[in-house]
Structures are given as C-alpha cells and as structure tokens.
Amino acid sequence: MADVARRAGVSMATASRALSNHPHVAAETRARVLAAAEQLSYVISPEASRLAGGATGRVAVVVPHISRWFFAALLDGLESVLRDADLDVLLYHVGDTADRRDFFQRLPARRKVDAIVVLGMPVRDDERARLELMGVHIVAAGGQVENYPSVSIDDTAAGRQAVDHLIFLGHRRIGMIAATDPAEPGWPTGPGRTMAYRAALADAGLPDDPELVVTVEWGGRNGAAAMERLLSLREPPTAVYAHSDEVALGAMRTLRRAGLRIPEDMSVVGIDDHPMAELADLTTVAQPVHEQGVLAGRMLRKLLAGEPGADGVTVPTRLVVRGSTAPPRR
Amino acid sequence: MADVARRAGVSMATASRALSNHPHVAAETRARVLAAAEQLSYVISPEASRLAGGATGRVAVVVPHISRWFFAALLDGLESVLRDADLDVLLYHVGDTADRRDFFQRLPARRKVDAIVVLGMPVRDDERARLELMGVHIVAAGGQVENYPSVSIDDTAAGRQAVDHLIFLGHRRIGMIAATDPAEPGWPTGPGRTMAYRAALADAGLPDDPELVVTVEWGGRNGAAAMERLLSLREPPTAVYAHSDEVALGAMRTLRRAGLRIPEDMSVVGIDDHPMAELADLTTVAQPVHEQGVLAGRMLRKLLAGEPGADGVTVPTRLVVRGSTAPPRR
C-alpha cells in the first residue's frame, strides 16, 4: 500500500480510500491510485489474504444473464454447495459491455470476497488481468475460461451427437440454426457447436451448403424466424439442428404454423435438455447444468481449503431421443 | 449486548461471538444467547444502525427457488435496480423446511445487510419475528407478505380473466389444474387462483363439479398427469384452466399424445406469460414479472433513503389470446 501511495503521489490514507471505493475521493485521484496499483501488480495471494484475516466468507458469482434457465440452473447448483460451506453468494449481473467494463474496472478495489465464480461467460484478457489483481481464487462453470479451473461440456462433442443422430436416421439435407449472444462476444459455445455440424457432414460425405446454416441472436423468437428462412429455400432441409433447445422450440412453432408435422415432415434436434424440451417432446443432447454448478462449488471449496485436485472437468452429454426426430419420408 | 450477555449468563465477548456465529461457541451456549437476544427484542432500527455506521451496502434477497423462470425473472429485475444504486445482492436460497428454519434462526445474528427482499415466498409469523429482530428494511415482491410493502399481482383477478375468457367463448364444462408448492406452504397464490375459478363458475350459473378440479404439485410433468386424470373422466371438460403456464404446457403434451387438437378438441389457458407460452401458442394471463422486481428495488431504495411512498403495489395482469383457446365444438 505504501508503494502504491508513493507511486500515485498520495497519502496512504488516500490510497486506501481510493482502493476501497470511498465516496470522498476525486475521480482523478482514484484513477491515479488504481493505475499505480495495477502497475505494481498489487496482488494479494489468497493464502496471504487469509493469513492476514482477509477471509470474508463471501463468494462473488458473475453471470451474463440471470433469468435464462441455463444460468439460473448453474447458479442453483453452485449456491447449494456454497451454502453448505457457510459461504455467502454475492451476485453480479454483467449484462452488457458497459456493465462488464464497470464491473471489471472496479473489481480490484472491491476486495470483499474470497473467490470469484464466472458462470457461462467468456473472460477477455484485460478482464482476466483485473480478476488476477484481486488475488482471489477463480473458477468457471458452464464454459471454459482459459487459465482457470472450469467445469463445462465439450460443445463440439455435443454437436456431433446431435448431427450424427440425424445422419444415422438417414437425413442428407440438414439445416442448422446457429446462435450468437451479443452479451458474450467470443464465447466458444457457438463455434464449437457449428464446427461439429460441418465436421459431421464432412465425415458423412455430405456437401456443406452455406444456405442451410442460418445464424441468429439467441432466443426462441429468433429460432422461429430462422426456421422461416429455411422454409423459404427452394429446397428446404428435411431436418434441423438448433444451437440450443430454446432456439429449437421457436423453430417448432414455425413448423406448426406452416401446418408441417414434426417429425414426419421435418425432424428437429436441440442441445441442453431444457425442462421445456421434455414437455415439447423435443429430441435433444442433454447436459447436466445443475451438476456443473455443484462441481464448480466443490472445486472452489477445495481451493479455499488449500487442497489439490481442482483441475478442470468436462462433464459428458448424451442424446435423449423424443418425438421430434425420425427418418425422412421419401 | 450487555443485557443479552447478562440474561444468558455469559460474558459480553461470548455473547458477541455467539451472535456473530463464531465457530468456537458451544451449540447450547449459542442457543441460550439467541434466546436471550430474542426475549429482549434485540432490535436495532435501520436508522440507528445507519447512524452507527452500520450501512453495509448489501441487500439480502431470499428466494424459495432459483432456477424457475418466475423467481429468476423477479431477481433479474430487482438486481438491475440495486446494482444501479451500488448495492450488492447477497442471495439466499431457502428451498425446503430445514433451509428455512436454518436461515431464519440465524438471521438476527448475521446483521450483515441493510435490507431484505423476499421474492415470491410467504413468510410465517415466527419467521417474521426473526426478520424484525434484524431491524432492517423488508420488502416483498412476486407476492404479498403481510405487514411489509409488497409488489404483486391480484391472483384472484388474474384467475377471473382466464376463466371468464373460457366462459365467454361458450365453454360450460371447464376443468382446473390447481398447483401447490411444498417449498411454500401457506402461499396465497394457489387459493386466490382457485377461488377465482369457483367464483367465475358461480357468477355464470355453472355447476361446480369437484371431479373437474385436479390438484397437483407445481410442475410441467404434474400438469401432464393432471390432464390424464381429466381425460379419464366419463365426461371430460371442453376447456382447462391451469394454475400457471408450465402446468398448462404439461397438460398440452398429454393432449398432443392423445391425438387431440388444441383448441378444436380442448382449449387450454394458463397464467404468467412464461417465455415458452409464446413459443407454444398458449393463451395466458400475462403478469409483468421482471417489472415487479424492478418496482420492489425502487421501493427499497426509497426506504433506504428515508423517503415516503413505499406502500404496496398491485400490478395489473392482462389476457393474451393465442392459439390454444377457441369456442367449443359441439
């Protein structure tokens, strides 16, 4: 702290106030102190922090979405383990670019948690630097984050299970509805699931027709619109592989409205096993979402206890065949 | 604190450790201290707590379910307002009776938040007493909680909108799928929505046939099973009113599997306007869930700022007609 204060040209008291985000510090002074702290890599190791009595009993959980099932189910699993360990959950929703910048900028000054769990969200290099400034344990779930122990599925393997199922049923003209998330640029879920599609077609010796891949922003309505585009082709596909179940459920609405029968006229497969997939009889590739949150929580407890064994984990996915897929008519 | 220690027959230091849940206090001692604190109504008013520098910048949010859409959407709205006010959210999931007892028992000793928001959950009298021991502001959203400012819909009015719509379409034999939640005994949502059904039938001069009301635990699968019971009647209904959209979506699966057409063979109406209701073309009574979280957050900000105007709010619901309801064939 003395070094930070010296470098920023302020008193220790001011440096401390600036780092703890006290209101009576001029914005410019705070910026200077934060910059000095960053230059000096003002890092407290978790061990040192604990020895210094720094344990807060709190864990920050960072999520890009709260009300979407996938993120809420991860949080549910994680929270159950942290609660059992008597750790409190501080929830941080970073929904857009401004939120993210704000959150990661102010993180090192917060120093009010023992650990951070990042749920279903990529972390950029500059953000990672801010996280590391905090000197706390970091774990990711619902997706891999480079350099940190992560719990996730293999998106490429999951995509292969979905598309290989359609190929095995005899489909030769297979569409894909790919999804992006503006809140999560750089998230590898999309590319992995799309690469799986192309790889499966290539392995089966099927042509890769660009007009069969429609990319939309994630969401059921957009899945419905994507299906409309596929139905407007001169030669529509006989089966559709959707990035996730919500997108697939939107596609199914379009098919129903067009008077097409599922699976007789068109097969549909998703990824996730959202609770609604079961109610809609949607064939899907199931991933254990709640369990990924639980595993991340256990991993964090080990890290906080100084135990080894907190490497990343890839949890398996599996095909769940329901009523939305069948061989093509012909 | 001195009074609490004296009454419990322990030192001030022990009383303090017991109240702050320190590990090195015997369970029996802790129980004695907590009892003494309760007998003495160890209450700190929010104002006194703030004057004493007690503002933590944290709000406890208590939920009975995390991964169900309704609760996650409430939390999403609430979090957005609290974040703007620079308040941190501590999330407490109290899923079953043991969780609840544990949470409310230990609450007064926690004293680490400025306020508590209870989401979509009834609070029993003894639990209310524990909450009040904390001497912090309390707000409820997604349901009314006696004595606290609450943001909610009028469940009876919402139910009337749904059933009156079926009656207006000409249905005379209307079934109801009522739902209960073991995590929330005493929650008035169920009774309100069921009373609305009986009142609407009575006002229309229709008989109240007990076999037309099937009560199940909340959930899509149970909605599906309830619909099976209605289809096994000698004279099934021509329309079904479901407690909520997830329950209705389960009922629709049963109808599809039975080869029945919606709405030609059976009309279905739900309550909520879950995002999946739109994708399933389900007619429903929409409630603004995210907005209820936002309004509760604003109410809390007013309370924390010492401003007036934090009375309860009832937000309106409205019928959304989609493709699952039509006049009965005949």
XYZ file of C-alpha atoms in Angstrom:
660
model
C 0.000 0.000 0.000
C 2.904 2.336 0.808
C 4.350 1.657 -2.657
C 1.027 2.332 -4.321
C 0.602 5.604 -2.391
C 4.166 6.721 -3.237
C 3.769 5.907 -6.919
C 0.420 7.723 -7.104
C 1.761 10.672 -5.122
C -0.906 10.475 -2.429
C -1.023 9.623 1.270
C -1.523 6.047 2.454
C -4.933 7.043 3.770
C -5.988 8.423 0.391
C -4.663 5.370 -1.441
C -6.592 3.118 0.912
C -9.774 5.143 0.483
C -9.389 5.134 -3.294
C -8.905 1.369 -3.403
C -11.862 0.746 -1.139
C -14.000 2.968 -3.367
C -14.730 5.544 -0.670
C -17.017 8.349 -1.954
C -14.828 11.271 -0.908
C -12.007 10.664 -3.343
C -11.780 12.683 -6.555
C -12.271 10.602 -9.664
C -8.887 11.640 -10.998
C -7.110 10.654 -7.776
C -8.874 7.307 -7.742
C -7.813 6.676 -11.328
C -4.199 7.507 -10.452
C -4.224 5.169 -7.456
C -5.827 2.348 -9.452
C -3.258 2.783 -12.204
C -0.408 2.734 -9.674
C -1.852 -0.385 -8.053
C -2.105 -2.053 -11.409
C 1.430 -1.112 -12.453
C 2.719 -2.540 -9.213
C 0.571 -5.649 -9.658
C -0.916 -5.086 -6.277
C -1.705 -8.716 -5.789
C -2.548 -10.388 -2.522
C -2.333 -14.148 -2.764
C -5.382 -15.908 -1.361
C -3.178 -17.555 1.249
C -1.639 -14.267 2.363
C -5.069 -12.694 2.381
C -6.396 -15.441 4.635
C -3.370 -15.237 6.947
C -3.975 -11.524 7.194
C -7.502 -12.256 8.364
C -8.916 -11.366 4.960
C -11.475 -14.158 4.699
C -14.838 -12.555 4.102
C -16.972 -15.697 3.902
C -18.317 -14.370 0.602
C -18.001 -15.552 -2.991
C -18.752 -13.321 -5.977
C -20.737 -15.046 -8.710
C -20.621 -13.280 -12.071
C -23.298 -14.040 -14.673
C -24.189 -12.542 -18.076
C -27.896 -13.442 -17.693
C -29.988 -14.130 -14.599
C -33.385 -15.146 -15.896
C -32.335 -17.615 -18.581
C -32.733 -21.195 -17.431
C -29.145 -22.273 -18.179
C -27.573 -19.593 -15.981
C -30.173 -19.864 -13.235
C -29.692 -23.654 -13.086
C -25.895 -23.248 -12.840
C -26.361 -20.701 -10.064
C -28.793 -23.014 -8.284
C -26.263 -25.861 -8.177
C -23.383 -23.616 -7.175
C -25.336 -21.866 -4.440
C -26.353 -25.174 -2.831
C -22.691 -26.151 -2.316
C -21.557 -22.731 -1.148
C -24.430 -22.521 1.316
C -23.474 -25.888 2.801
C -19.984 -24.465 3.300
C -21.468 -21.410 5.023
C -20.272 -19.148 2.227
C -22.483 -16.268 1.133
C -23.155 -15.613 -2.538
C -22.754 -12.061 -3.849
C -24.457 -11.958 -7.248
C -23.076 -9.732 -10.022
C -25.017 -9.484 -13.260
C -22.876 -8.105 -16.088
C -25.333 -7.988 -18.928
C -23.800 -5.665 -21.490
C -20.477 -4.106 -22.453
C -20.877 -1.113 -20.127
C -21.748 -3.381 -17.177
C -18.742 -5.530 -17.889
C -16.345 -2.609 -18.107
C -17.722 -1.158 -14.907
C -17.601 -4.443 -13.053
C -14.070 -5.391 -14.031
C -12.731 -1.851 -13.578
C -13.922 -1.686 -10.030
C -13.179 -5.244 -9.061
C -9.686 -4.840 -7.617
C -10.910 -2.036 -5.392
C -13.718 -4.144 -4.004
C -11.637 -6.811 -2.342
C -14.670 -8.001 -0.463
C -14.864 -11.630 -1.492
C -12.691 -14.711 -1.018
C -13.272 -16.058 -4.509
C -14.979 -15.448 -7.828
C -17.034 -17.865 -9.892
C -17.704 -16.954 -13.512
C -20.842 -18.636 -14.870
C -21.319 -19.377 -18.570
C -19.306 -16.415 -19.736
C -16.030 -15.840 -21.560
C -13.439 -13.603 -19.921
C -11.268 -11.351 -22.092
C -7.560 -10.923 -21.496
C -7.880 -7.435 -19.994
C -10.691 -8.643 -17.744
C -8.583 -11.578 -16.644
C -5.862 -9.134 -15.614
C -8.330 -7.285 -13.399
C -9.521 -10.526 -11.855
C -5.977 -11.519 -11.082
C -5.299 -8.172 -9.449
C -7.771 -9.202 -6.784
C -5.616 -12.129 -5.760
C -8.528 -14.409 -5.045
C -9.407 -17.876 -6.300
C -11.256 -18.005 -9.588
C -13.348 -20.855 -11.005
C -15.557 -21.062 -14.105
C -18.640 -23.179 -14.785
C -20.836 -23.693 -17.828
C -17.954 -22.936 -20.132
C -14.189 -22.970 -20.183
C -12.210 -19.910 -19.224
C -8.545 -20.096 -20.133
C -6.148 -20.340 -17.186
C -8.828 -21.073 -14.606
C -10.236 -24.401 -13.463
C -13.519 -24.814 -15.362
C -16.477 -27.160 -15.396
C -18.116 -27.465 -18.789
C -19.325 -29.767 -21.526
C -17.473 -30.389 -24.776
C -19.613 -28.324 -27.158
C -18.127 -29.942 -30.237
C -18.849 -33.439 -28.927
C -22.405 -32.419 -28.010
C -22.978 -31.018 -31.500
C -21.650 -34.220 -33.046
C -24.119 -36.319 -31.026
C -26.993 -34.209 -32.370
C -25.950 -34.137 -36.029
C -24.713 -37.744 -36.145
C -28.155 -38.780 -34.877
C -29.824 -37.008 -37.821
C -27.342 -38.558 -40.280
C -27.894 -42.026 -38.805
C -31.652 -41.590 -39.308
C -30.936 -41.104 -42.999
C -31.149 -37.331 -43.384
C -28.966 -35.959 -46.175
C -30.099 -32.346 -46.269
C -29.669 -30.995 -42.732
C -30.110 -27.360 -41.725
C -28.511 -25.633 -38.777
C -29.773 -22.711 -36.710
C -26.657 -21.203 -35.135
C -26.960 -18.639 -32.333
C -24.835 -15.751 -31.093
C -25.113 -13.755 -27.877
C -24.300 -10.027 -28.009
C -23.671 -10.117 -24.240
C -20.969 -12.718 -24.759
C -18.798 -11.966 -27.761
C -16.029 -14.502 -28.015
C -17.959 -17.274 -26.310
C -16.746 -20.579 -27.752
C -20.094 -22.360 -27.412
C -21.222 -21.120 -30.804
C -18.131 -22.020 -32.816
C -17.841 -25.449 -31.175
C -21.435 -26.358 -31.981
C -21.088 -25.051 -35.538
C -17.771 -26.828 -36.171
C -19.428 -30.055 -35.062
C -22.073 -29.602 -37.772
C -19.514 -29.117 -40.520
C -17.325 -31.964 -39.279
C -20.250 -34.380 -39.105
C -21.361 -33.521 -42.653
C -17.801 -33.874 -43.940
C -17.331 -37.249 -42.252
C -20.581 -38.486 -43.813
C -19.522 -37.218 -47.227
C -22.387 -34.725 -47.343
C -21.986 -31.360 -49.104
C -21.736 -28.228 -46.950
C -24.396 -25.912 -48.388
C -23.998 -22.403 -46.876
C -27.691 -21.538 -47.353
C -28.572 -24.318 -44.874
C -26.885 -22.501 -41.974
C -28.861 -19.575 -40.539
C -27.235 -17.575 -37.731
C -29.411 -15.518 -35.380
C -29.200 -13.900 -31.984
C -30.027 -16.439 -29.283
C -33.724 -16.769 -28.404
C -36.949 -18.572 -29.213
C -38.403 -15.840 -31.420
C -35.229 -15.729 -33.456
C -35.274 -19.501 -33.769
C -38.775 -19.148 -35.221
C -37.548 -16.548 -37.729
C -34.575 -18.717 -38.699
C -36.913 -21.621 -39.456
C -38.927 -19.300 -41.712
C -35.764 -18.616 -43.689
C -35.050 -22.323 -44.035
C -38.638 -22.901 -45.213
C -38.227 -20.189 -47.850
C -35.402 -22.086 -49.598
C -36.076 -23.633 -52.968
C -35.141 -26.951 -51.377
C -35.638 -26.832 -47.580
C -33.824 -29.326 -45.330
C -35.538 -32.472 -44.031
C -34.030 -31.995 -40.546
C -32.799 -29.071 -38.448
C -30.122 -28.976 -35.762
C -30.564 -25.989 -33.430
C -27.872 -24.405 -31.243
C -30.000 -24.869 -28.133
C -33.429 -26.042 -27.052
C -34.997 -22.582 -26.774
C -33.969 -21.908 -30.381
C -35.347 -25.317 -31.415
C -38.674 -24.640 -29.660
C -39.017 -21.436 -31.686
C -38.306 -23.370 -34.889
C -41.014 -25.875 -33.940
C -43.571 -23.075 -33.641
C -42.880 -22.025 -37.232
C -43.300 -25.624 -38.420
C -46.602 -25.952 -36.561
C -47.883 -22.693 -38.017
C -46.920 -23.848 -41.513
C -49.030 -26.968 -40.964
C -45.965 -29.218 -41.132
C -45.793 -32.290 -38.957
C -42.861 -32.972 -36.616
C -41.090 -35.370 -37.207
C -42.886 -36.669 -40.339
C -42.225 -33.537 -42.427
C -39.227 -32.180 -40.534
C -37.012 -33.512 -37.734
C -35.710 -31.096 -35.079
C -32.924 -31.653 -32.542
C -31.599 -29.228 -29.906
C -28.924 -29.131 -27.209
C -29.384 -28.700 -23.427
C -32.413 -30.652 -22.236
C -34.220 -27.559 -21.018
C -37.222 -28.545 -18.836
C -39.490 -27.419 -21.687
C -37.810 -29.826 -24.133
C -39.448 -32.700 -22.312
C -42.857 -31.014 -22.435
C -42.462 -30.305 -26.160
C -41.254 -33.858 -26.933
C -38.050 -32.363 -28.348
C -35.144 -34.719 -29.067
C -32.021 -33.116 -27.609
C -28.484 -33.606 -26.345
C -28.714 -33.310 -22.563
C -26.084 -31.563 -20.493
C -26.137 -31.681 -16.675
C -26.436 -27.970 -15.893
C -27.251 -28.016 -12.179
C -24.442 -30.550 -11.701
C -21.906 -28.248 -13.373
C -22.740 -25.628 -10.762
C -22.357 -28.205 -7.995
C -18.971 -29.387 -9.310
C -17.700 -25.810 -9.567
C -18.766 -25.192 -5.983
C -16.907 -28.297 -4.794
C -13.844 -27.283 -6.767
C -13.912 -23.894 -5.097
C -14.250 -25.401 -1.629
C -11.128 -27.457 -2.303
C -9.228 -24.397 -3.479
C -10.290 -22.385 -0.441
C -9.233 -25.244 1.832
C -5.838 -25.340 0.124
C -6.463 -28.882 -1.132
C -5.230 -30.119 -4.516
C -7.423 -31.645 -7.196
C -9.118 -28.589 -8.612
C -8.355 -29.241 -12.268
C -10.918 -28.574 -14.943
C -13.713 -31.085 -15.528
C -15.551 -31.872 -18.746
C -18.941 -33.394 -17.992
C -20.462 -35.799 -20.519
C -23.532 -35.073 -22.645
C -25.977 -37.655 -24.003
C -28.587 -37.904 -26.716
C -32.189 -38.005 -25.451
C -34.473 -39.304 -28.209
C -38.024 -37.980 -28.024
C -40.696 -37.408 -30.610
C -39.161 -34.683 -32.777
C -36.776 -36.844 -34.850
C -37.421 -39.717 -37.288
C -36.096 -40.948 -40.639
C -37.012 -38.694 -43.566
C -40.134 -39.635 -45.522
C -39.411 -40.405 -49.105
C -25.359 -6.559 24.181
C -24.616 -6.248 27.923
C -28.265 -7.063 28.674
C -28.178 -10.075 26.354
C -24.953 -11.362 27.957
C -26.345 -10.902 31.469
C -29.601 -12.617 30.649
C -27.782 -15.551 29.005
C -25.286 -15.743 31.847
C -22.239 -15.380 29.612
C -19.562 -12.747 29.060
C -20.061 -9.921 26.552
C -17.348 -11.477 24.400
C -19.119 -14.828 24.322
C -22.472 -13.207 23.584
C -20.907 -11.293 20.715
C -19.238 -14.420 19.351
C -22.481 -16.365 19.622
C -24.448 -13.683 17.786
C -21.868 -13.409 15.033
C -21.925 -17.171 14.636
C -18.286 -17.715 15.602
C -17.282 -21.404 15.365
C -15.868 -21.723 18.878
C -19.112 -21.361 20.760
C -20.914 -24.409 22.089
C -24.270 -25.028 20.451
C -26.033 -24.839 23.774
C -24.434 -21.509 24.648
C -25.328 -20.108 21.260
C -28.923 -21.209 21.712
C -29.055 -19.530 25.129
C -27.662 -16.271 23.754
C -30.033 -16.282 20.788
C -32.969 -16.913 23.118
C -31.881 -14.067 25.382
C -31.493 -11.750 22.395
C -34.930 -12.671 21.216
C -36.553 -12.225 24.632
C -35.001 -8.792 24.850
C -36.100 -7.988 21.278
C -32.572 -7.127 20.397
C -33.652 -4.750 17.658
C -31.574 -2.094 16.000
C -33.702 0.283 13.937
C -32.408 0.821 10.397
C -31.922 4.494 11.190
C -29.939 3.801 14.353
C -27.931 1.183 12.515
C -27.050 3.672 9.783
C -26.171 6.370 12.310
C -23.905 3.870 13.998
C -22.142 3.356 10.691
C -23.943 0.076 10.121
C -24.625 0.516 6.406
C -23.164 -2.496 4.675
C -24.113 -1.638 1.101
C -25.637 -5.127 0.855
C -29.180 -6.389 0.447
C -30.208 -9.971 1.231
C -32.530 -11.483 -1.358
C -34.400 -14.555 -0.153
C -35.902 -16.952 -2.721
C -37.584 -20.377 -2.475
C -36.390 -21.378 -5.988
C -33.521 -20.092 -8.106
C -33.842 -21.887 -11.426
C -37.562 -21.428 -12.037
C -38.243 -18.671 -14.515
C -40.643 -16.697 -12.308
C -38.144 -16.303 -9.463
C -35.151 -15.743 -11.744
C -37.044 -13.022 -13.639
C -38.008 -11.287 -10.369
C -34.381 -11.452 -9.236
C -33.218 -10.093 -12.590
C -35.424 -7.006 -12.294
C -34.555 -6.416 -8.655
C -30.808 -6.825 -9.205
C -30.791 -4.261 -12.012
C -32.149 -1.553 -9.696
C -29.948 -2.458 -6.738
C -26.852 -2.506 -8.956
C -27.658 0.994 -10.219
C -27.783 2.098 -6.585
C -24.416 0.458 -5.952
C -25.969 -2.075 -3.600
C -24.655 -5.632 -3.621
C -27.017 -8.589 -3.697
C -26.483 -11.437 -1.224
C -28.534 -14.362 -2.484
C -30.156 -16.765 -0.016
C -31.951 -19.807 -1.368
C -34.287 -21.340 1.204
C -35.636 -24.338 -0.664
C -37.086 -26.607 1.997
C -38.267 -26.561 5.589
C -34.802 -27.254 7.030
C -33.240 -24.457 4.935
C -35.914 -22.067 6.052
C -35.545 -22.880 9.720
C -31.787 -22.573 9.476
C -31.947 -19.303 7.569
C -34.444 -17.571 9.811
C -32.859 -18.893 13.009
C -29.506 -17.462 12.128
C -30.727 -14.252 10.568
C -30.603 -11.924 13.574
C -27.018 -12.969 14.232
C -25.967 -12.159 10.696
C -26.679 -8.451 10.763
C -24.661 -8.033 7.615
C -27.181 -6.433 5.291
C -29.066 -3.147 5.162
C -32.302 -4.679 3.924
C -34.053 -7.892 2.982
C -36.161 -8.601 -0.087
C -38.364 -11.678 -0.021
C -39.163 -12.946 -3.516
C -42.289 -14.954 -4.312
C -42.496 -16.530 -0.904
C -44.848 -16.399 2.070
C -43.363 -15.576 5.471
C -44.751 -17.256 8.578
C -45.389 -15.372 11.796
C -42.368 -16.829 13.599
C -40.168 -16.081 10.596
C -41.464 -12.535 10.506
C -40.431 -12.148 14.123
C -36.873 -13.191 13.236
C -36.810 -10.774 10.316
C -37.908 -7.970 12.546
C -35.222 -8.786 15.089
C -32.729 -7.720 12.461
C -34.113 -4.229 12.442
C -33.616 -3.747 8.725
C -35.990 -2.726 5.959
C -38.037 -5.528 4.446
C -39.799 -5.586 1.086
C -41.597 -8.389 -0.774
C -42.086 -8.959 -4.494
C -43.973 -11.535 -6.520
C -46.472 -11.998 -3.742
C -47.874 -10.182 -0.750
C -46.311 -10.573 2.648
C -48.419 -9.225 5.484
C -47.054 -6.119 7.216
C -44.392 -5.395 4.590
C -44.584 -3.278 1.453
C -45.165 -5.771 -1.367
C -45.278 -5.759 -5.159
C -47.573 -8.399 -6.591
C -50.452 -9.187 -8.895
C -54.008 -9.838 -7.754
C -54.152 -13.629 -8.173
C -57.927 -13.721 -7.911
C -58.328 -11.077 -10.614
C -55.850 -12.918 -12.859
C -57.736 -16.171 -12.426
C -61.001 -14.442 -13.268
C -59.554 -13.103 -16.524
C -58.576 -16.639 -17.533
C -61.839 -18.387 -16.596
C -64.115 -15.570 -17.764
C -62.405 -15.832 -21.170
C -63.297 -19.540 -21.383
C -66.871 -18.830 -20.303
C -67.208 -16.021 -22.843
C -66.058 -18.432 -25.585
C -69.040 -20.619 -24.662
C -67.420 -23.352 -22.551
C -69.753 -24.836 -19.969
C -67.655 -27.719 -18.677
C -64.330 -26.223 -17.572
C -61.608 -28.132 -15.750
C -58.975 -26.671 -13.474
C -55.447 -27.881 -12.755
C -54.547 -26.353 -9.385
C -50.962 -26.439 -8.128
C -49.313 -26.483 -4.720
C -45.666 -25.928 -3.799
C -44.226 -27.971 -0.913
C -41.499 -25.338 -0.514
C -44.132 -22.704 0.105
C -46.936 -23.938 2.318
C -49.344 -21.132 3.025
C -48.676 -19.283 -0.221
C -51.861 -17.480 -1.201
C -51.271 -17.778 -4.973
C -52.986 -21.152 -5.086
C -56.129 -20.290 -3.110
C -56.561 -16.977 -4.999
C -56.403 -18.657 -8.375
C -58.734 -21.459 -7.251
C -61.268 -19.093 -5.675
C -61.381 -17.190 -8.952
C -62.382 -20.406 -10.755
C -65.242 -21.125 -8.366
C -66.419 -17.516 -8.350
C -66.429 -17.304 -12.152
C -68.437 -20.527 -12.451
C -70.910 -19.347 -9.814
C -71.379 -15.966 -11.500
C -72.069 -17.716 -14.806
C -74.567 -20.052 -13.166
C -72.406 -23.106 -13.952
C -72.309 -26.079 -11.562
C -69.152 -26.661 -9.511
C -68.224 -30.282 -10.226
C -65.437 -31.387 -7.815
C -64.078 -34.005 -10.233
C -63.158 -31.202 -12.643
C -60.562 -29.784 -10.240
C -57.287 -31.732 -10.074
C -54.650 -30.502 -7.613
C -51.001 -31.453 -8.160
C -47.567 -30.307 -7.070
C -46.362 -27.481 -9.302
C -44.529 -28.550 -12.467
C -44.906 -29.478 -16.115
C -44.834 -33.238 -15.590
C -47.524 -32.978 -12.959
C -49.583 -30.818 -15.283
C -49.340 -33.617 -17.828
C -50.504 -36.175 -15.248
C -53.385 -33.934 -14.158
C -54.575 -33.704 -17.769
C -54.529 -37.516 -17.936
C -56.888 -37.589 -14.972
C -59.220 -35.109 -16.629
C -59.181 -37.200 -19.820
C -60.115 -40.299 -17.825
C -63.419 -38.797 -16.686
C -66.625 -40.169 -18.116
C -67.310 -36.662 -19.379
C -64.045 -34.680 -19.751
C -64.127 -30.876 -19.853
C -64.014 -28.932 -23.121
C -61.546 -26.405 -21.697
C -58.878 -26.388 -18.982
C -57.636 -23.521 -16.824
C -54.155 -24.218 -15.418
C -52.587 -22.584 -12.348
C -49.570 -21.446 -14.375
C -48.072 -21.738 -17.832
C -45.617 -24.530 -17.014
C -48.523 -26.617 -15.720
C -50.528 -25.761 -18.860
C -47.616 -26.759 -21.124
C -47.553 -30.170 -19.442
C -51.290 -30.526 -19.987
C -50.803 -29.687 -23.674
C -48.297 -32.530 -24.033
C -50.895 -35.009 -22.807
C -53.441 -33.661 -25.272
C -50.947 -33.948 -28.156
C -50.066 -37.509 -27.180
C -53.760 -38.409 -27.063
C -54.095 -37.144 -30.613
C -56.414 -34.341 -29.540
C -56.250 -30.982 -31.287
C -55.757 -27.704 -29.399
C -58.002 -25.684 -29.412
C -60.506 -27.646 -31.589
C -60.875 -30.552 -29.152
C -59.768 -28.802 -25.958
C -58.991 -25.196 -25.034
C -56.150 -24.504 -22.583
C -55.384 -21.253 -20.722
C -52.567 -20.548 -18.246
C -51.300 -17.684 -16.094
C -47.915 -15.897 -16.255
C -46.853 -15.421 -19.879
C -43.733 -17.529 -19.464
C -41.411 -17.060 -22.488
C -42.332 -20.590 -23.570
C -46.042 -19.729 -23.639
C -45.418 -17.599 -26.707
C -43.480 -20.402 -28.410
C -46.238 -22.904 -27.612
C -49.030 -20.536 -28.784
C -50.561 -20.765 -25.312
C -53.309 -18.308 -24.382
C -52.475 -16.919 -20.952
C -52.946 -14.122 -18.441
C -49.697 -12.147 -18.504
C -48.111 -10.721 -15.397
C -45.094 -8.376 -15.569
C -42.561 -10.389 -13.575
C -39.322 -8.529 -14.308
C -41.157 -5.264 -13.593
C -42.278 -6.493 -10.171
C -38.611 -6.993 -9.291
C -37.798 -3.504 -10.571
C -40.618 -1.903 -8.565
C -39.533 -3.706 -5.397
C -35.983 -2.450 -5.928
C -37.215 1.135 -6.322
C -39.387 0.803 -3.229
C -36.370 -0.383 -1.276
C -34.221 2.499 -2.480
C -36.854 4.912 -1.215
C -36.974 3.188 2.157
C -33.189 3.228 2.472
C -33.143 6.913 1.576
C -35.758 7.608 4.258
C -38.273 8.790 1.648
C -42.010 8.131 1.936
C -44.122 6.415 -0.697
C -43.170 2.816 -0.201
C -46.660 1.395 0.056
C -47.579 -1.880 -1.551
C -48.276 -2.003 -5.287
C -50.591 -4.342 -7.175
C -49.537 -4.570 -10.816
C -52.196 -5.307 -13.448
C -52.467 -8.540 -15.432
C -53.954 -8.924 -18.919
C -55.304 -11.690 -21.105
C -53.079 -12.615 -24.072
C -55.099 -14.575 -26.626
C -53.043 -17.019 -28.668
C -53.899 -20.242 -30.422
C -54.846 -22.513 -27.531
C -58.368 -21.248 -26.888
C -61.498 -21.211 -29.089
C -65.249 -21.807 -28.747
C -66.136 -25.454 -28.036
C -67.098 -27.654 -30.980
C -70.352 -29.207 -30.267
